[in-house]
mmCIF file of C-alpha atoms and ligand atoms in Angstrom:
data_model
loop_
_atom_site.group_PDB
_atom_site.id
_atom_site.type_symbol
_atom_site.label_atom_id
_atom_site.label_comp_id
_atom_site.label_asym_id
_atom_site.label_seq_id
_atom_site.Cartn_x
_atom_site.Cartn_y
_atom_site.Cartn_z
ATOM 1 C CA MET A 29 -107.046 19.092 -43.357
ATOM 2 C CA ARG A 30 -106.444 16.536 -40.618
ATOM 3 C CA VAL A 31 -106.461 12.975 -41.902
ATOM 4 C CA LEU A 32 -106.562 9.721 -39.950
ATOM 5 C CA ILE A 33 -105.855 6.551 -41.890
ATOM 6 C CA LEU A 34 -106.637 3.093 -40.551
ATOM 7 C CA THR A 35 -104.866 0.275 -42.379
ATOM 8 C CA GLY A 36 -105.335 -3.480 -42.220
ATOM 9 C CA ALA A 37 -103.908 -6.627 -43.755
ATOM 10 C CA GLY A 38 -105.260 -5.761 -47.218
ATOM 11 C CA ILE A 39 -102.703 -2.974 -47.720
ATOM 12 C CA SER A 40 -99.851 -5.476 -47.353
ATOM 13 C CA ALA A 41 -101.496 -8.314 -49.296
ATOM 14 C CA GLU A 42 -99.893 -7.344 -52.603
ATOM 15 C CA SER A 43 -96.492 -7.268 -50.890
ATOM 16 C CA GLY A 44 -96.977 -10.955 -50.153
ATOM 17 C CA VAL A 45 -98.056 -10.726 -46.488
ATOM 18 C CA PRO A 46 -101.077 -13.013 -46.055
ATOM 19 C CA THR A 47 -104.348 -11.490 -44.793
ATOM 20 C CA PHE A 48 -106.155 -12.997 -41.794
ATOM 21 C CA ARG A 49 -109.569 -13.968 -43.000
ATOM 22 C CA ASP A 50 -108.972 -16.266 -45.948
ATOM 23 C CA ALA A 51 -111.721 -18.350 -47.469
ATOM 24 C CA ASP A 52 -110.911 -21.351 -45.263
ATOM 25 C CA GLY A 53 -111.010 -19.233 -42.088
ATOM 26 C CA LEU A 54 -107.456 -20.236 -41.247
ATOM 27 C CA TRP A 55 -104.455 -17.999 -40.854
ATOM 28 C CA GLU A 56 -101.502 -19.735 -42.493
ATOM 29 C CA GLY A 57 -102.922 -23.079 -41.478
ATOM 30 C CA HIS A 58 -103.811 -22.141 -37.890
ATOM 31 C CA SER A 59 -107.041 -21.071 -36.248
ATOM 32 C CA PHE A 60 -106.917 -17.840 -34.204
ATOM 33 C CA GLU A 61 -107.449 -19.894 -31.048
ATOM 34 C CA GLU A 62 -104.200 -21.796 -31.694
ATOM 35 C CA VAL A 63 -101.918 -18.803 -32.103
ATOM 36 C CA ALA A 64 -103.563 -15.491 -31.222
ATOM 37 C CA THR A 65 -104.786 -15.691 -27.646
ATOM 38 C CA PRO A 66 -102.996 -15.503 -24.261
ATOM 39 C CA GLU A 67 -104.554 -18.901 -23.477
ATOM 40 C CA ALA A 68 -102.899 -20.460 -26.534
ATOM 41 C CA PHE A 69 -99.539 -19.052 -25.434
ATOM 42 C CA ALA A 70 -99.973 -20.425 -21.912
ATOM 43 C CA ARG A 71 -100.999 -23.833 -23.264
ATOM 44 C CA ASP A 72 -98.479 -24.257 -26.077
ATOM 45 C CA PRO A 73 -95.848 -21.485 -26.123
ATOM 46 C CA ASP A 74 -93.605 -23.253 -28.643
ATOM 47 C CA THR A 75 -96.291 -23.357 -31.342
ATOM 48 C CA VAL A 76 -97.075 -19.670 -30.806
ATOM 49 C CA GLN A 77 -93.405 -18.599 -30.763
ATOM 50 C CA ARG A 78 -92.685 -20.670 -33.881
ATOM 51 C CA PHE A 79 -95.649 -19.102 -35.688
ATOM 52 C CA TYR A 80 -94.571 -15.509 -34.963
ATOM 53 C CA ASP A 81 -90.858 -16.313 -35.485
ATOM 54 C CA ALA A 82 -91.793 -17.445 -39.003
ATOM 55 C CA ARG A 83 -93.791 -14.275 -39.634
ATOM 56 C CA ARG A 84 -90.934 -12.103 -38.323
ATOM 57 C CA ALA A 85 -88.438 -13.933 -40.551
ATOM 58 C CA ALA A 86 -90.774 -13.545 -43.542
ATOM 59 C CA LEU A 87 -90.538 -9.727 -43.275
ATOM 60 C CA ALA A 88 -87.073 -9.965 -44.833
ATOM 61 C CA GLY A 89 -88.639 -11.315 -48.022
ATOM 62 C CA VAL A 90 -91.321 -8.649 -48.577
ATOM 63 C CA GLU A 91 -91.232 -5.033 -49.733
ATOM 64 C CA PRO A 92 -93.611 -2.084 -49.445
ATOM 65 C CA ASN A 93 -95.975 -1.754 -52.409
ATOM 66 C CA PRO A 94 -97.314 1.364 -54.189
ATOM 67 C CA ALA A 95 -100.057 1.774 -51.547
ATOM 68 C CA HIS A 96 -97.552 2.091 -48.676
ATOM 69 C CA GLN A 97 -95.410 4.380 -50.832
ATOM 70 C CA ALA A 98 -98.345 6.648 -51.685
ATOM 71 C CA LEU A 99 -99.190 7.097 -47.994
ATOM 72 C CA ALA A 100 -95.569 8.093 -47.328
ATOM 73 C CA ARG A 101 -95.900 10.764 -50.060
ATOM 74 C CA LEU A 102 -99.086 12.015 -48.410
ATOM 75 C CA GLU A 103 -97.246 12.369 -45.105
ATOM 76 C CA GLU A 104 -94.588 14.466 -46.829
ATOM 77 C CA ALA A 105 -97.357 16.880 -47.825
ATOM 78 C CA LEU A 106 -99.504 16.827 -44.678
ATOM 79 C CA GLY A 107 -96.868 16.318 -41.984
ATOM 80 C CA GLU A 108 -98.402 16.298 -38.516
ATOM 81 C CA ASP A 109 -101.906 16.512 -39.934
ATOM 82 C CA LEU A 110 -101.637 12.862 -40.982
ATOM 83 C CA LEU A 111 -101.618 9.852 -38.693
ATOM 84 C CA ILE A 112 -101.621 6.215 -39.800
ATOM 85 C CA VAL A 113 -103.104 3.792 -37.294
ATOM 86 C CA THR A 114 -102.314 0.299 -38.477
ATOM 87 C CA GLN A 115 -103.600 -3.043 -37.305
ATOM 88 C CA ASN A 116 -100.688 -4.640 -39.122
ATOM 89 C CA VAL A 117 -97.689 -6.034 -37.285
ATOM 90 C CA ASP A 118 -95.408 -5.753 -40.337
ATOM 91 C CA ASP A 119 -93.091 -2.757 -40.808
ATOM 92 C CA LEU A 120 -93.971 -1.932 -44.418
ATOM 93 C CA HIS A 121 -95.340 1.561 -43.693
ATOM 94 C CA GLU A 122 -92.058 2.520 -42.013
ATOM 95 C CA ARG A 123 -89.986 0.948 -44.771
ATOM 96 C CA ALA A 124 -91.946 2.975 -47.337
ATOM 97 C CA GLY A 125 -90.950 6.141 -45.453
ATOM 98 C CA SER A 126 -93.936 6.847 -43.198
ATOM 99 C CA THR A 127 -92.947 8.082 -39.746
ATOM 100 C CA ARG A 128 -96.329 8.874 -38.185
ATOM 101 C CA VAL A 129 -97.462 5.279 -37.699
ATOM 102 C CA LEU A 130 -99.128 3.829 -34.634
ATOM 103 C CA HIS A 131 -99.198 0.023 -34.386
ATOM 104 C CA MET A 132 -102.351 -0.620 -32.372
ATOM 105 C CA HIS A 133 -101.892 -4.414 -32.537
ATOM 106 C CA GLY A 134 -98.150 -4.361 -31.803
ATOM 107 C CA ALA A 135 -95.241 -5.174 -34.091
ATOM 108 C CA LEU A 136 -93.206 -8.164 -35.198
ATOM 109 C CA THR A 137 -90.098 -5.996 -34.939
ATOM 110 C CA SER A 138 -90.323 -5.843 -31.156
ATOM 111 C CA ALA A 139 -90.632 -8.292 -28.282
ATOM 112 C CA LEU A 140 -92.620 -7.851 -25.078
ATOM 113 C CA CYS A 141 -91.330 -9.098 -21.749
ATOM 114 C CA GLY A 142 -93.975 -11.014 -19.825
ATOM 115 C CA SER A 143 -92.048 -10.310 -16.625
ATOM 116 C CA CYS A 144 -91.065 -6.593 -16.646
ATOM 117 C CA GLU A 145 -93.595 -5.674 -19.401
ATOM 118 C CA GLN A 146 -91.020 -3.649 -21.357
ATOM 119 C CA ARG A 147 -91.030 -3.653 -25.163
ATOM 120 C CA HIS A 148 -87.696 -4.130 -26.927
ATOM 121 C CA PRO A 149 -86.744 -3.835 -30.615
ATOM 122 C CA TRP A 150 -86.311 -7.432 -31.763
ATOM 123 C CA ALA A 151 -85.233 -9.146 -34.995
ATOM 124 C CA GLU A 152 -84.315 -12.661 -33.850
ATOM 125 C CA PRO A 153 -86.420 -15.766 -33.104
ATOM 126 C CA LEU A 154 -87.945 -16.072 -29.627
ATOM 127 C CA LEU A 155 -88.423 -19.854 -29.602
ATOM 128 C CA HIS A 156 -85.104 -20.526 -27.840
ATOM 129 C CA ARG A 157 -86.190 -18.273 -24.912
ATOM 130 C CA PRO A 158 -83.624 -15.429 -25.068
ATOM 131 C CA SER A 159 -83.264 -13.253 -21.951
ATOM 132 C CA CYS A 160 -85.059 -9.924 -21.706
ATOM 133 C CA PRO A 161 -82.479 -7.115 -22.229
ATOM 134 C CA GLY A 162 -84.260 -5.181 -19.453
ATOM 135 C CA CYS A 163 -84.736 -7.624 -16.570
ATOM 136 C CA GLY A 164 -82.819 -10.719 -17.668
ATOM 137 C CA GLN A 165 -85.792 -13.070 -17.371
ATOM 138 C CA ALA A 166 -86.420 -15.607 -20.152
ATOM 139 C CA ALA A 167 -89.952 -14.269 -20.521
ATOM 140 C CA LEU A 168 -90.055 -12.624 -23.950
ATOM 141 C CA ARG A 169 -93.162 -13.091 -26.085
ATOM 142 C CA PRO A 170 -94.235 -11.643 -29.435
ATOM 143 C CA ASP A 171 -95.174 -7.959 -29.059
ATOM 144 C CA VAL A 172 -98.498 -8.663 -30.705
ATOM 145 C CA VAL A 173 -101.906 -7.817 -29.252
ATOM 146 C CA TRP A 174 -103.883 -11.045 -29.048
ATOM 147 C CA PHE A 175 -107.636 -11.539 -28.791
ATOM 148 C CA GLY A 176 -108.684 -10.611 -25.274
ATOM 149 C CA GLU A 177 -105.850 -8.067 -24.853
ATOM 150 C CA LEU A 178 -106.054 -4.270 -25.030
ATOM 151 C CA PRO A 179 -104.749 -2.613 -28.205
ATOM 152 C CA TYR A 180 -101.962 -0.044 -27.795
ATOM 153 C CA GLU A 181 -102.456 3.738 -27.574
ATOM 154 C CA MET A 182 -106.240 3.772 -27.806
ATOM 155 C CA GLU A 183 -106.492 6.997 -25.822
ATOM 156 C CA ARG A 184 -104.385 8.805 -28.416
ATOM 157 C CA VAL A 185 -106.384 7.299 -31.299
ATOM 158 C CA PHE A 186 -109.692 8.401 -29.783
ATOM 159 C CA GLU A 187 -108.301 11.921 -29.246
ATOM 160 C CA VAL A 188 -107.265 12.124 -32.902
ATOM 161 C CA LEU A 189 -110.606 10.666 -34.048
ATOM 162 C CA GLU A 190 -112.409 13.515 -32.278
ATOM 163 C CA ARG A 191 -110.670 16.195 -34.317
ATOM 164 C CA THR A 192 -110.088 14.501 -37.635
ATOM 165 C CA ASP A 193 -111.569 15.961 -40.826
ATOM 166 C CA LEU A 194 -111.195 12.856 -42.961
ATOM 167 C CA PHE A 195 -111.103 9.219 -41.851
ATOM 168 C CA VAL A 196 -109.922 6.655 -44.398
ATOM 169 C CA ALA A 197 -109.918 2.876 -43.854
ATOM 170 C CA ILE A 198 -107.706 0.852 -46.198
ATOM 171 C CA GLY A 199 -107.610 -2.936 -46.578
ATOM 172 C CA THR A 200 -109.440 -3.927 -43.434
ATOM 173 C CA SER A 201 -112.435 -6.234 -43.166
ATOM 174 C CA GLY A 202 -114.015 -4.189 -40.367
ATOM 175 C CA ALA A 203 -114.527 -7.379 -38.393
ATOM 176 C CA VAL A 204 -112.353 -6.717 -35.349
ATOM 177 C CA TYR A 205 -113.093 -4.115 -32.645
ATOM 178 C CA PRO A 206 -112.192 -1.527 -31.540
ATOM 179 C CA ALA A 207 -110.826 -0.640 -35.017
ATOM 180 C CA ALA A 208 -114.096 -1.637 -36.693
ATOM 181 C CA GLY A 209 -115.879 1.048 -34.630
ATOM 182 C CA PHE A 210 -113.580 3.951 -35.575
ATOM 183 C CA VAL A 211 -115.655 4.952 -38.610
ATOM 184 C CA ARG A 212 -118.785 5.513 -36.536
ATOM 185 C CA ILE A 213 -116.860 7.545 -33.966
ATOM 186 C CA ALA A 214 -115.335 9.673 -36.745
ATOM 187 C CA VAL A 215 -118.817 10.275 -38.204
ATOM 188 C CA THR A 216 -120.140 11.274 -34.780
ATOM 189 C CA TYR A 217 -117.443 13.947 -34.554
ATOM 190 C CA GLY A 218 -118.222 15.259 -38.033
ATOM 191 C CA ALA A 219 -115.472 13.729 -40.195
ATOM 192 C CA ARG A 220 -115.899 12.709 -43.804
ATOM 193 C CA THR A 221 -115.169 9.023 -44.300
ATOM 194 C CA LEU A 222 -113.808 6.883 -47.131
ATOM 195 C CA GLU A 223 -113.219 3.140 -47.416
ATOM 196 C CA LEU A 224 -110.686 1.692 -49.887
ATOM 197 C CA ASN A 225 -110.856 -2.103 -50.026
ATOM 198 C CA LEU A 226 -110.744 -4.978 -52.472
ATOM 199 C CA GLU A 227 -114.423 -5.692 -51.852
ATOM 200 C CA ARG A 228 -117.297 -4.282 -49.826
ATOM 201 C CA THR A 229 -117.026 -5.081 -46.103
ATOM 202 C CA GLU A 230 -119.442 -5.357 -43.213
ATOM 203 C CA SER A 231 -118.535 -1.721 -42.401
ATOM 204 C CA SER A 232 -118.949 -0.228 -45.895
ATOM 205 C CA GLU A 233 -122.429 1.095 -45.176
ATOM 206 C CA TYR A 234 -121.053 3.426 -42.464
ATOM 207 C CA PHE A 235 -118.714 5.275 -44.853
ATOM 208 C CA ASP A 236 -119.685 8.297 -46.972
ATOM 209 C CA SER A 237 -117.948 6.626 -49.863
ATOM 210 C CA ALA A 238 -116.530 3.134 -50.458
ATOM 211 C CA ARG A 239 -114.280 2.286 -53.401
ATOM 212 C CA GLN A 240 -113.437 -1.284 -54.376
ATOM 213 C CA GLY A 241 -110.182 -2.464 -55.944
ATOM 214 C CA PRO A 242 -106.609 -3.452 -55.111
ATOM 215 C CA ALA A 243 -104.883 -1.127 -52.654
ATOM 216 C CA SER A 244 -101.886 -0.746 -54.997
ATOM 217 C CA GLU A 245 -104.196 1.055 -57.440
ATOM 218 C CA LEU A 246 -106.832 2.709 -55.247
ATOM 219 C CA VAL A 247 -104.461 4.275 -52.723
ATOM 220 C CA PRO A 248 -102.049 5.984 -55.161
ATOM 221 C CA ALA A 249 -105.056 7.296 -57.131
ATOM 222 C CA TRP A 250 -106.661 8.704 -53.988
ATOM 223 C CA VAL A 251 -103.377 10.247 -52.801
ATOM 224 C CA GLU A 252 -102.978 11.955 -56.202
ATOM 225 C CA GLU A 253 -106.482 13.425 -55.757
ATOM 226 C CA MET A 254 -105.506 14.677 -52.310
ATOM 227 C CA LEU A 255 -102.272 16.242 -53.571
ATOM 228 C CA SER A 256 -103.759 17.929 -56.636
HETATM 229 N N1 LIG B 302 -106.242 -4.447 -51.676
HETATM 230 C C1 LIG B 302 -107.195 -3.971 -50.831
HETATM 231 N N2 LIG B 302 -107.838 -4.732 -49.949
HETATM 232 C C2 LIG B 302 -107.514 -6.030 -49.896
HETATM 233 C C3 LIG B 302 -106.542 -6.613 -50.740
HETATM 234 C C4 LIG B 302 -105.901 -5.754 -51.664
HETATM 235 N N3 LIG B 302 -104.962 -6.185 -52.500
HETATM 236 N N4 LIG B 302 -106.465 -7.938 -50.453
HETATM 237 C C5 LIG B 302 -107.341 -8.178 -49.479
HETATM 238 N N5 LIG B 302 -107.996 -7.037 -49.147
HETATM 239 C C6 LIG B 302 -109.034 -6.847 -48.134
HETATM 240 C C7 LIG B 302 -109.926 -8.037 -47.930
HETATM 241 O O1 LIG B 302 -111.023 -7.972 -48.855
HETATM 242 C C8 LIG B 302 -110.382 -7.837 -46.485
HETATM 243 O O2 LIG B 302 -111.570 -7.074 -46.420
HETATM 244 O O3 LIG B 302 -108.388 -6.627 -46.909
HETATM 245 C C9 LIG B 302 -109.230 -7.054 -45.862
HETATM 246 C C10 LIG B 302 -108.378 -7.866 -44.890
HETATM 247 O O4 LIG B 302 -109.164 -8.244 -43.807
HETATM 248 P P1 LIG B 302 -108.604 -9.147 -42.628
HETATM 249 O O5 LIG B 302 -107.839 -10.300 -43.171
HETATM 250 O O6 LIG B 302 -109.729 -9.414 -41.706
HETATM 251 O O7 LIG B 302 -107.509 -8.200 -41.924
HETATM 252 P P2 LIG B 302 -107.708 -7.018 -40.876
HETATM 253 O O8 LIG B 302 -108.966 -6.286 -41.140
HETATM 254 O O9 LIG B 302 -106.438 -6.261 -40.889
HETATM 255 O O10 LIG B 302 -107.824 -7.835 -39.528
HETATM 256 C C11 LIG B 302 -107.949 -7.103 -38.331
HETATM 257 O O11 LIG B 302 -107.855 -9.092 -37.014
HETATM 258 O O12 LIG B 302 -106.949 -11.155 -36.534
HETATM 259 C C12 LIG B 302 -106.955 -9.841 -36.220
HETATM 260 O O13 LIG B 302 -105.224 -8.722 -35.113
HETATM 261 C C13 LIG B 302 -105.581 -9.226 -36.366
HETATM 262 O O14 LIG B 302 -104.997 -6.990 -37.066
HETATM 263 C C14 LIG B 302 -105.820 -8.100 -37.370
HETATM 264 C C15 LIG B 302 -107.283 -7.813 -37.193
#
């Protein structure tokens, strides 16, 4: 069985990584417009760099939770028949042991050069304008896909969606496209679909089945079902 898993901020919430759409509509005290658009970066690069530097530094203080770990166990069983497409920019899937992970919204563990457009593994702050290891320009920015930019590797995701047997969305509000549209594409190509989320979402109605609860409980339980 070929399985495609889409994950969002909810899978990392119990590890202590804040989700995006909190009750006050702010993301760690900022609106999206202040920190997650190319316009914001052009207008006030220091605020944007500081924001993502803090998020990158915070990765050192969080650990994968049982949901990430369960997906790594599923990969051990399914191998190449499993692909995780994550909207998350944290590295908790990899640290849990998953290797087949595609970061469609980029990663905090890399930097993108605004000059030569190369991506480089990165662990340090960017605020002090370090030089790009590729071209030497002081043009590095967070390797994060902002609103108005194209997500990474969409062609590959759409190819996999066409031939997947089971599509599972975990911990995502289904509010941001193109990821929010994956379930309908999967259905069109004949996949079964399952949503695992703390609460019902605006996409729940498109899934064959939607289970509500914390990811740290729902995901290991579902993986056990898959493995048994
Ligand atoms: N277990 C399961 N689900 C949870 C948990 C939990 N412990 N905690 C929260 N959730 C759910 C919330 O109910 C919500 O539906 O996770 C979802 C998180 O939604 P968002 O904060 O909108 O995150 P996400 O869907 O990943 O956002 C998509 O939006 O801002 C952009 O680029 C950013 O990748 C992000 C994209």
